[in-house]
CSV table of C-alpha atoms and ligand atoms in Angstrom, one decimal:
chain,number,residue,atom,x,y,z
A,1,MET,CA,12.6,17.7,13.6
A,2,LYS,CA,8.7,17.4,12.7
A,3,VAL,CA,7.4,15.9,9.5
A,4,LEU,CA,3.4,15.7,8.9
A,5,VAL,CA,2.5,13.0,6.3
A,6,LEU,CA,-0.8,13.6,4.5
A,7,ASN,CA,-2.9,11.0,2.8
A,8,SER,CA,-6.0,12.8,1.0
A,9,GLY,CA,-8.8,10.7,-0.3
A,10,SER,CA,-11.9,12.0,-2.3
A,11,SER,CA,-13.8,12.3,1.4
A,12,SER,CA,-11.1,12.1,3.8
A,13,ILE,CA,-7.7,13.1,5.2
A,14,LYS,CA,-5.4,11.0,7.1
A,15,TYR,CA,-2.4,12.3,8.7
A,16,GLN,CA,0.3,11.5,11.1
A,17,LEU,CA,2.9,14.0,12.7
A,18,PHE,CA,6.3,12.6,13.4
A,19,GLU,CA,9.3,13.4,15.3
A,20,MET,CA,11.9,12.3,13.0
A,21,ARG,CA,14.9,12.1,15.8
A,22,ASP,CA,13.4,9.0,17.1
A,23,GLU,CA,10.7,8.1,14.6
A,24,SER,CA,7.6,8.6,17.2
A,25,VAL,CA,4.6,9.3,16.4
A,26,LEU,CA,3.4,12.7,17.9
A,27,ALA,CA,0.0,12.8,16.7
A,28,ALA,CA,-2.1,11.2,14.6
A,29,GLY,CA,-5.8,11.0,13.2
A,30,SER,CA,-8.1,11.4,10.5
A,31,ILE,CA,-10.7,13.8,9.0
A,32,GLU,CA,-13.8,11.5,7.5
A,33,GLN,CA,-16.9,12.3,5.5
A,34,ILE,CA,-15.8,15.7,4.2
A,35,ASP,CA,-18.6,17.6,2.7
A,36,GLU,CA,-21.2,15.0,4.0
A,37,PRO,CA,-23.8,14.7,7.0
A,38,GLY,CA,-21.5,13.5,9.8
A,39,SER,CA,-18.3,15.1,9.3
A,40,HIS,CA,-15.7,14.6,11.8
A,41,LEU,CA,-12.4,14.7,13.0
A,42,SER,CA,-10.6,11.6,15.0
A,43,HIS,CA,-7.3,13.0,16.7
A,44,CYS,CA,-5.0,10.9,18.6
A,45,VAL,CA,-1.9,12.7,20.5
A,46,ARG,CA,0.7,11.5,22.6
A,47,SER,CA,1.5,12.9,26.2
A,48,PRO,CA,4.8,13.7,27.4
A,49,GLN,CA,4.7,10.2,29.4
A,50,GLY,CA,4.0,8.4,26.0
A,51,GLU,CA,0.1,7.9,26.1
A,52,MET,CA,-1.9,8.6,23.2
A,53,THR,CA,-5.4,10.2,24.3
A,54,LYS,CA,-7.9,10.1,21.8
A,55,THR,CA,-10.6,13.3,20.9
A,56,LEU,CA,-13.4,13.0,18.3
A,57,ARG,CA,-15.1,15.8,17.0
A,58,THR,CA,-18.3,16.0,14.9
A,59,LEU,CA,-18.6,19.4,12.9
A,60,PRO,CA,-19.1,20.5,9.6
A,61,ILE,CA,-16.3,20.3,7.4
A,62,ASN,CA,-17.2,21.2,3.9
A,63,ASP,CA,-13.8,20.9,2.1
A,64,HIS,CA,-10.3,19.8,2.2
A,65,ARG,CA,-9.3,23.5,2.8
A,66,GLN,CA,-11.5,23.7,6.0
A,67,GLY,CA,-10.0,20.1,6.7
A,68,PHE,CA,-6.5,21.0,6.5
A,69,ALA,CA,-7.0,24.4,8.6
A,70,LEU,CA,-8.7,21.8,11.1
A,71,ILE,CA,-5.8,19.6,11.2
A,72,ALA,CA,-3.1,22.4,11.9
A,73,SER,CA,-5.7,23.9,14.4
A,74,VAL,CA,-5.9,20.6,16.5
A,75,LEU,CA,-2.0,20.0,16.2
A,76,LYS,CA,-1.8,23.5,17.7
A,77,GLU,CA,-4.4,23.1,20.4
A,78,THR,CA,-3.1,19.5,21.5
A,79,GLY,CA,0.5,20.9,22.1
A,80,ALA,CA,1.7,18.7,19.1
A,81,LEU,CA,2.8,21.3,16.6
A,82,ALA,CA,2.5,25.0,17.6
A,83,ASP,CA,3.1,26.2,14.1
A,84,THR,CA,3.0,24.9,10.6
A,85,GLY,CA,6.4,26.7,10.5
A,86,GLU,CA,8.0,24.3,12.9
A,87,LEU,CA,7.7,21.7,10.1
A,88,LYS,CA,10.7,20.3,8.2
A,89,GLY,CA,8.5,19.2,5.3
A,90,ILE,CA,5.1,17.5,4.6
A,91,GLY,CA,5.2,14.0,2.8
A,92,HIS,CA,2.1,13.7,0.6
A,93,ARG,CA,0.9,9.9,-0.6
A,94,VAL,CA,0.2,9.8,-4.2
A,95,VAL,CA,-1.1,6.5,-5.8
A,96,HIS,CA,-0.3,6.9,-9.4
A,97,GLY,CA,3.2,8.3,-10.4
A,98,GLY,CA,3.1,6.9,-13.9
A,99,GLU,CA,6.5,6.2,-15.6
A,100,LYS,CA,7.2,10.1,-14.7
A,101,PHE,CA,8.1,9.7,-11.0
A,102,LYS,CA,10.5,7.1,-10.2
A,103,GLU,CA,11.5,8.5,-6.9
A,104,PRO,CA,9.9,10.8,-4.1
A,105,THR,CA,10.0,14.1,-5.8
A,106,ARG,CA,9.4,18.1,-4.2
A,107,VAL,CA,6.0,19.4,-5.3
A,108,THR,CA,6.2,22.2,-7.4
A,109,PRO,CA,3.5,23.7,-10.0
A,110,GLU,CA,5.2,21.5,-12.7
A,111,VAL,CA,5.2,18.4,-10.6
A,112,LEU,CA,1.5,19.3,-9.8
A,113,SER,CA,0.6,19.0,-13.5
A,114,THR,CA,2.5,16.2,-14.4
A,115,ILE,CA,0.5,14.2,-11.6
A,116,ARG,CA,-2.6,16.0,-13.1
A,117,ALA,CA,-1.8,14.7,-16.4
A,118,LEU,CA,-1.8,11.0,-14.9
A,119,ILE,CA,-5.4,11.5,-13.5
A,120,PRO,CA,-6.7,8.9,-16.4
A,121,LEU,CA,-4.5,6.2,-14.7
A,122,ALA,CA,-5.8,6.9,-11.5
A,123,PRO,CA,-9.3,8.7,-11.7
A,124,LEU,CA,-10.5,8.0,-8.2
A,125,HIS,CA,-7.3,8.4,-6.5
A,126,ASN,CA,-5.0,11.1,-7.9
A,127,PRO,CA,-7.4,13.9,-8.0
A,128,ALA,CA,-8.1,13.5,-4.2
A,129,ASN,CA,-4.4,13.4,-3.9
A,130,LEU,CA,-3.7,16.4,-5.8
A,131,LEU,CA,-6.0,18.4,-3.9
A,132,GLY,CA,-4.5,17.8,-0.6
A,133,MET,CA,-1.2,18.8,-2.1
A,134,GLU,CA,-2.9,21.8,-3.6
A,135,VAL,CA,-4.6,22.4,-0.4
A,136,ALA,CA,-1.4,21.9,1.9
A,137,MET,CA,0.9,24.5,-0.4
A,138,GLU,CA,-1.8,27.0,0.0
A,139,SER,CA,-2.2,27.0,3.7
A,140,ALA,CA,1.5,26.0,4.6
A,141,PRO,CA,3.3,27.9,1.5
A,142,SER,CA,6.7,28.1,3.5
A,143,VAL,CA,6.8,24.2,4.0
A,144,PRO,CA,8.6,22.3,1.5
A,145,GLN,CA,6.5,19.4,0.4
A,146,VAL,CA,7.4,16.1,-1.1
A,147,ALA,CA,5.0,13.5,-3.2
A,148,VAL,CA,5.5,10.0,-2.4
A,149,PHE,CA,4.4,7.6,-5.1
A,150,ASP,CA,2.7,4.0,-4.5
A,151,THR,CA,4.0,3.2,-8.0
A,152,ALA,CA,7.9,4.5,-7.8
A,153,PHE,CA,9.2,1.4,-6.1
A,154,HIS,CA,8.3,-0.8,-9.0
A,155,GLN,CA,9.6,1.5,-11.5
A,156,SER,CA,12.9,-0.8,-11.7
A,157,ILE,CA,10.8,-3.9,-13.1
A,158,PRO,CA,11.9,-4.6,-16.4
A,159,ARG,CA,10.3,-4.3,-19.8
A,160,HIS,CA,9.7,-7.9,-20.3
A,161,ALA,CA,7.9,-7.8,-16.9
A,162,TYR,CA,6.0,-4.7,-17.3
A,163,HIS,CA,4.6,-4.8,-21.0
A,164,TYR,CA,1.5,-6.7,-21.9
A,165,ALA,CA,1.2,-8.4,-25.1
A,166,ILE,CA,-1.0,-6.3,-26.9
A,167,PRO,CA,-0.3,-3.9,-29.7
A,168,LYS,CA,2.8,-1.7,-28.8
A,169,LYS,CA,0.8,1.4,-29.8
A,170,LEU,CA,-1.4,1.0,-26.6
A,171,TYR,CA,1.5,1.2,-24.7
A,172,GLU,CA,2.9,4.3,-26.7
A,173,ALA,CA,-0.1,5.9,-27.1
A,174,HIS,CA,-2.1,5.3,-23.7
A,175,GLN,CA,0.9,4.0,-21.4
A,176,VAL,CA,-0.7,0.4,-20.4
A,177,ARG,CA,1.6,-1.3,-18.7
A,178,ARG,CA,2.2,-2.8,-15.4
A,179,TYR,CA,3.1,-0.1,-13.0
A,180,GLY,CA,2.0,-1.9,-9.5
A,181,PHE,CA,0.7,-0.3,-6.4
A,182,HIS,CA,1.6,-0.8,-2.3
A,183,GLY,CA,5.3,0.4,-3.1
A,184,THR,CA,5.7,2.3,-0.2
A,185,SER,CA,4.9,-1.0,2.1
A,186,HIS,CA,6.8,-3.3,-0.3
A,187,ARG,CA,9.9,-0.6,-0.1
A,188,TYR,CA,9.5,-0.4,4.0
A,189,VAL,CA,9.2,-4.2,4.8
A,190,VAL,CA,12.2,-5.3,2.5
A,191,LYS,CA,14.4,-2.5,4.0
A,192,LYS,CA,13.2,-3.8,7.7
A,193,ALA,CA,13.9,-7.2,6.5
A,194,ALA,CA,17.3,-6.8,5.6
A,195,GLU,CA,18.0,-4.9,8.9
A,196,PHE,CA,16.3,-7.8,10.8
A,197,LEU,CA,18.4,-10.3,8.9
A,198,GLN,CA,21.5,-8.2,9.2
A,199,LYS,CA,22.8,-8.6,5.8
A,200,PRO,CA,22.9,-5.7,2.8
A,201,LEU,CA,19.2,-5.1,1.1
A,202,GLU,CA,21.6,-5.4,-2.1
A,203,SER,CA,22.7,-9.0,-1.3
A,204,LEU,CA,19.2,-10.5,-1.1
A,205,ASN,CA,16.1,-11.9,-2.8
A,206,LEU,CA,12.9,-11.7,-1.5
A,207,ILE,CA,9.1,-12.0,-2.0
A,208,SER,CA,7.1,-9.6,-0.3
A,209,LEU,CA,3.4,-10.3,0.3
A,210,HIS,CA,1.3,-7.1,1.3
A,211,LEU,CA,-1.9,-8.8,2.5
A,212,GLY,CA,-4.5,-6.0,3.6
A,213,ASN,CA,-8.2,-5.1,2.2
A,214,GLY,CA,-6.0,-4.6,-1.3
A,215,ALA,CA,-3.2,-7.3,-1.8
A,216,SER,CA,-0.1,-7.7,-3.7
A,217,ALA,CA,3.2,-9.4,-4.4
A,218,ALA,CA,6.5,-8.3,-5.2
A,219,ALA,CA,9.7,-10.1,-6.3
A,220,ILE,CA,12.7,-8.5,-5.3
A,221,ARG,CA,16.2,-9.3,-6.8
A,222,GLN,CA,19.1,-7.9,-4.8
A,223,GLY,CA,16.9,-5.3,-3.3
A,224,ARG,CA,15.1,-4.1,-6.3
A,225,CYS,CA,11.9,-5.0,-7.5
A,226,ILE,CA,11.7,-6.8,-10.5
A,227,ASP,CA,8.1,-8.2,-10.7
A,228,THR,CA,4.8,-7.4,-8.8
A,229,SER,CA,1.3,-8.6,-9.0
A,230,MET,CA,-0.8,-5.7,-9.8
A,231,GLY,CA,-0.9,-4.3,-12.7
A,232,LEU,CA,-2.2,-1.0,-14.7
A,233,THR,CA,-4.6,-0.8,-11.7
A,234,PRO,CA,-4.7,-2.5,-8.2
A,235,LEU,CA,-7.0,-5.0,-9.8
A,236,GLU,CA,-4.5,-7.4,-11.3
A,237,GLY,CA,-2.8,-10.4,-9.2
A,238,LEU,CA,-4.0,-11.6,-5.9
A,239,ILE,CA,-7.4,-12.2,-4.7
A,240,MET,CA,-8.4,-9.2,-2.2
A,241,GLY,CA,-11.2,-8.3,-0.2
A,242,THR,CA,-13.5,-7.2,-2.8
A,243,ARG,CA,-11.2,-7.4,-6.0
A,244,CYS,CA,-10.9,-10.2,-8.4
A,245,GLY,CA,-7.4,-10.2,-9.0
A,246,ASP,CA,-6.2,-12.3,-11.9
A,247,LEU,CA,-9.0,-13.1,-14.2
A,248,ASP,CA,-9.3,-14.2,-18.2
A,249,PRO,CA,-10.1,-10.4,-19.6
A,250,ALA,CA,-12.6,-12.1,-21.8
A,251,ILE,CA,-15.1,-12.6,-19.4
A,252,ILE,CA,-15.7,-8.9,-19.3
A,253,PHE,CA,-16.9,-9.0,-22.9
A,254,TYR,CA,-18.7,-12.0,-22.2
A,255,LEU,CA,-20.6,-10.7,-19.2
A,256,GLU,CA,-21.5,-7.4,-21.0
A,257,ARG,CA,-22.9,-9.7,-23.9
A,258,GLU,CA,-24.7,-12.2,-21.7
A,259,THR,CA,-26.1,-9.6,-19.1
A,260,GLY,CA,-26.2,-6.7,-20.7
A,261,LEU,CA,-24.3,-4.7,-18.1
A,262,THR,CA,-22.1,-1.8,-18.9
A,263,SER,CA,-18.4,-2.0,-18.9
A,264,GLY,CA,-18.7,0.3,-16.2
A,265,ALA,CA,-21.0,-2.0,-14.4
A,266,ILE,CA,-18.5,-4.9,-14.7
A,267,GLU,CA,-15.6,-2.9,-13.6
A,268,SER,CA,-17.5,-2.0,-10.4
A,269,ILE,CA,-18.7,-5.8,-9.7
A,270,LEU,CA,-14.8,-6.7,-10.3
A,271,ASN,CA,-13.4,-3.9,-8.2
A,272,LYS,CA,-16.1,-4.0,-5.2
A,273,GLU,CA,-18.0,-7.4,-5.3
A,274,SER,CA,-15.6,-9.9,-6.0
A,275,GLY,CA,-12.6,-11.3,-4.3
A,276,LEU,CA,-13.4,-12.7,-0.6
A,277,LYS,CA,-16.8,-11.0,-0.7
A,278,GLY,CA,-17.8,-12.6,-4.2
A,279,ILE,CA,-16.6,-15.7,-3.1
A,280,CYS,CA,-18.2,-15.9,0.4
A,281,GLY,CA,-20.2,-12.8,0.9
A,282,VAL,CA,-18.0,-11.0,3.3
A,283,ASN,CA,-14.7,-9.2,2.5
A,284,ASP,CA,-13.1,-8.8,6.3
A,285,MET,CA,-10.6,-12.0,6.7
A,286,ARG,CA,-11.3,-12.4,10.6
A,287,THR,CA,-15.0,-13.0,9.8
A,288,VAL,CA,-14.0,-15.1,6.8
A,289,GLY,CA,-11.8,-17.1,9.1
A,290,GLU,CA,-14.3,-17.3,12.0
A,291,MET,CA,-17.2,-18.7,9.1
A,292,ALA,CA,-14.6,-21.2,7.9
A,293,SER,CA,-13.8,-22.5,11.6
A,294,ALA,CA,-17.6,-22.9,11.9
A,295,GLY,CA,-17.9,-25.0,9.1
A,296,ASN,CA,-18.9,-22.5,6.3
A,297,PRO,CA,-17.9,-24.3,3.1
A,298,GLU,CA,-18.0,-21.0,1.0
A,299,ALA,CA,-15.7,-19.4,3.7
A,300,GLN,CA,-13.3,-22.3,3.5
A,301,LEU,CA,-13.3,-22.1,-0.5
A,302,ALA,CA,-12.4,-18.3,-0.1
A,303,ILE,CA,-9.4,-19.3,1.8
A,304,THR,CA,-8.4,-22.1,-0.1
A,305,MET,CA,-8.4,-19.8,-3.5
A,306,TYR,CA,-6.9,-17.1,-1.3
A,307,CYS,CA,-4.0,-19.1,-0.3
A,308,TYR,CA,-3.8,-21.1,-3.5
A,309,ARG,CA,-3.5,-17.7,-5.9
A,310,ILE,CA,-0.4,-16.4,-3.2
A,311,LYS,CA,1.3,-19.9,-3.7
A,312,LYS,CA,0.9,-19.4,-7.7
A,313,TYR,CA,2.7,-16.0,-7.2
A,314,ILE,CA,5.4,-17.7,-4.6
A,315,GLY,CA,6.0,-20.3,-7.2
A,316,ALA,CA,6.4,-17.8,-10.2
A,317,TYR,CA,8.7,-15.4,-8.3
A,318,TYR,CA,10.8,-18.1,-6.9
A,319,ALA,CA,11.5,-19.0,-10.4
A,320,VAL,CA,12.2,-15.8,-11.6
A,321,LEU,CA,14.3,-14.8,-8.8
A,322,GLY,CA,16.3,-18.2,-8.9
A,323,GLY,CA,16.8,-18.4,-5.6
A,324,LEU,CA,15.0,-17.2,-2.2
A,325,ASP,CA,16.3,-15.7,1.0
A,326,GLY,CA,13.2,-14.7,2.4
A,327,LEU,CA,9.3,-14.9,2.2
A,328,ILE,CA,7.7,-11.5,3.8
A,329,PHE,CA,4.0,-10.9,5.1
A,330,THR,CA,2.8,-7.9,5.9
A,331,GLY,CA,-0.2,-5.8,5.8
A,332,GLY,CA,-3.5,-6.6,8.3
A,333,ILE,CA,-3.8,-10.2,7.2
A,334,GLY,CA,-0.4,-10.9,6.6
A,335,GLU,CA,0.5,-9.6,10.3
A,336,ASN,CA,-2.2,-11.0,12.0
A,337,ALA,CA,-3.4,-14.2,10.3
A,338,ASP,CA,-1.6,-17.2,11.4
A,339,PHE,CA,-3.9,-19.4,9.6
A,340,ILE,CA,-3.3,-17.7,6.3
A,341,ARG,CA,0.3,-17.8,6.3
A,342,ALA,CA,0.4,-21.4,7.1
A,343,ALA,CA,-1.8,-22.0,4.5
A,344,CYS,CA,0.4,-20.1,2.4
A,345,CYS,CA,3.6,-22.0,2.8
A,346,GLU,CA,2.1,-25.3,3.1
A,347,GLY,CA,3.7,-27.9,0.8
A,348,LEU,CA,6.6,-25.2,-0.3
A,349,ALA,CA,9.4,-27.4,1.6
A,350,HIS,CA,10.7,-28.1,-2.0
A,351,LEU,CA,11.0,-24.2,-2.7
A,352,GLY,CA,13.1,-24.2,0.6
A,353,LEU,CA,10.1,-22.8,2.7
A,354,LYS,CA,9.3,-24.7,5.9
A,355,MET,CA,7.1,-23.0,8.6
A,356,ASP,CA,7.6,-23.4,12.1
A,357,ASN,CA,3.9,-23.9,13.1
A,358,GLY,CA,4.5,-23.0,17.0
A,359,LYS,CA,6.5,-20.0,15.8
A,360,ASN,CA,3.7,-18.9,13.5
A,361,LEU,CA,1.2,-18.9,16.0
A,362,GLY,CA,-0.8,-15.5,16.6
A,363,ARG,CA,0.3,-12.1,16.1
A,364,PRO,CA,3.9,-11.5,16.4
A,365,GLU,CA,5.3,-8.4,18.2
A,366,GLY,CA,7.5,-6.4,15.7
A,367,CYS,CA,9.4,-8.4,12.9
A,368,SER,CA,9.8,-11.9,13.6
A,369,ALA,CA,10.9,-15.5,11.8
A,370,MET,CA,8.5,-18.2,11.5
A,371,GLU,CA,10.8,-20.6,9.6
A,372,SER,CA,11.8,-24.0,11.1
A,373,LYS,CA,15.5,-24.6,11.5
A,374,ASP,CA,15.8,-26.6,8.2
A,375,SER,CA,14.2,-24.0,6.1
A,376,ARG,CA,16.5,-22.9,3.4
A,377,ALA,CA,14.8,-19.6,3.3
A,378,ARG,CA,13.7,-17.4,6.0
A,379,ILE,CA,9.8,-16.7,6.4
A,380,LEU,CA,9.3,-13.4,8.4
A,381,VAL,CA,6.6,-11.1,9.7
A,382,ILE,CA,6.9,-7.7,9.2
A,383,PRO,CA,4.6,-4.9,10.5
A,384,THR,CA,4.3,-2.5,7.8
A,385,ASN,CA,4.3,1.2,8.3
A,386,GLU,CA,3.4,3.3,5.1
A,387,GLU,CA,3.3,6.7,6.9
A,388,LEU,CA,6.9,6.4,8.4
A,389,GLU,CA,8.3,5.4,5.1
A,390,ILE,CA,6.8,8.5,3.6
A,391,ALA,CA,8.2,10.6,6.3
A,392,GLU,CA,11.6,9.0,6.0
A,393,GLN,CA,11.5,9.3,2.2
A,394,THR,CA,10.3,13.3,2.5
A,395,VAL,CA,13.3,13.7,4.5
A,396,ALA,CA,15.7,12.1,2.3
A,397,CYS,CA,14.1,13.9,-0.8
A,398,LEU,CA,14.4,17.2,0.9
A,399,GLU,CA,18.1,16.6,2.1
A,400,ALA,CA,19.0,15.8,-1.3
A,401,GLU,CA,17.6,18.5,-2.9
A,402,PRO,CA,17.8,21.7,-0.6
A,403,LEU,CA,16.0,24.6,-1.7
B,501,ADP,P1,-5.7,-1.7,4.4
B,501,ADP,O1,-5.6,-2.5,3.1
B,501,ADP,O2,-7.3,-1.1,4.4
B,501,ADP,O3,-4.7,-0.8,5.0
B,501,ADP,P2,-5.2,-3.4,6.3
B,501,ADP,O4,-4.0,-3.8,6.1
B,501,ADP,O5,-5.8,-3.0,7.7
B,501,ADP,O6,-6.2,-2.8,5.0
B,501,ADP,O7,-5.9,-5.1,6.4
B,501,ADP,C1,-7.1,-5.3,6.5
B,501,ADP,C2,-7.3,-6.8,6.6
B,501,ADP,O8,-6.9,-7.3,7.5
B,501,ADP,C3,-9.0,-7.2,6.7
B,501,ADP,O9,-9.2,-8.2,5.8
B,501,ADP,C4,-8.8,-7.8,8.2
B,501,ADP,O10,-9.9,-8.8,8.7
B,501,ADP,C5,-7.4,-8.4,8.4
B,501,ADP,N1,-7.1,-8.8,9.7
B,501,ADP,C6,-7.1,-7.6,10.8
B,501,ADP,N2,-6.8,-8.5,11.9
B,501,ADP,C7,-7.0,-9.7,11.5
B,501,ADP,C8,-6.6,-11.0,12.4
B,501,ADP,N3,-6.5,-10.8,13.8
B,501,ADP,N4,-7.2,-12.1,11.6
B,501,ADP,C9,-7.4,-12.3,10.7
B,501,ADP,N5,-7.3,-11.1,9.8
B,501,ADP,C10,-7.2,-9.7,10.3
């Protein structure tokens, strides 16, 4: 049973084709710079021996429709998928599902209109996700399609945690509330944690830290998300590559008055020029780590601030969970940066979190435990796999709602 997962951006389409019997990746790739000079396709296909062969083609790709046709034709040429009719379904990543979508949902014209109505909540992402779904539905009309929302896992957050302390009418008229993002990743790693610990997810209290270019924390009580650090948008919460995370909201009005910058320009600074980049000039944690080791004080400060913010969230979520079974690190930084994991856990023995510094070293293979023998809670590194989670949810949705 094959499932294609699509992640459609404004000028790109990323894809992975899965064989769901053994959850293997048959092919994966991306189309980048659609309607720009240098538009190209990068495609990897798995040989029968299990080796991945990569091809790169630079060619004019004028729109998403051409992009989808190119993906279908390269999947065919390389023997991964003879025809889109072989697909059990296509799963689409959709960033914002608002309050409407609490679960993966079969794509219909009504669902598309509801996602369209949510564009004001995610003006950069939802239009591109919609375009991807429309093109895929037109190009492969007989293949069932499923929308999987980044916000859905967080829809279990209770009202006292999702409301902001602002006039109620701003929620009622404009849906201003905490939604949270990276839900697909948090959902995947907490499921994997339960498998790894050989305990039912419903019995576990976990804190999940997705640390990639974007970063977010989630508090999971008995398997359900009860709080998360991102808010109405992905700007709130942890310090990220280029996003500031938590901030006194009055800073925006102060900057407007003092600098004459427009709110749009300030929004861009907070999203694209802040975070690690704002503190030390670079947003890639590998470079920040190298600079810090070479003695650069700004890079050292960036790492200290980054981990201090994470520790504050661990403390807050520990308090609201009322007990912790495990802390999960995932995402490019969480999976790879041992120095960040070590600094985030340092001094948390009083919360029952004690790292074994030897086990923590390097990048572990698969899921692994990093805590010392006398740690009350587990400390886990779990590689995320958002595409596989989308594929699994696509199958689950289609099996729950057959045509
Ligand atoms: P995205 O959010 O775009 O999916 P990733 O999850 O791939 O991003 O994470 C990207 C981040 O992971 C970058 O800051 C990168 O520097 C960091 N990273 C990747 N490998 C390492 C490593 N070996 N050591 C430190 N940081 C790493």
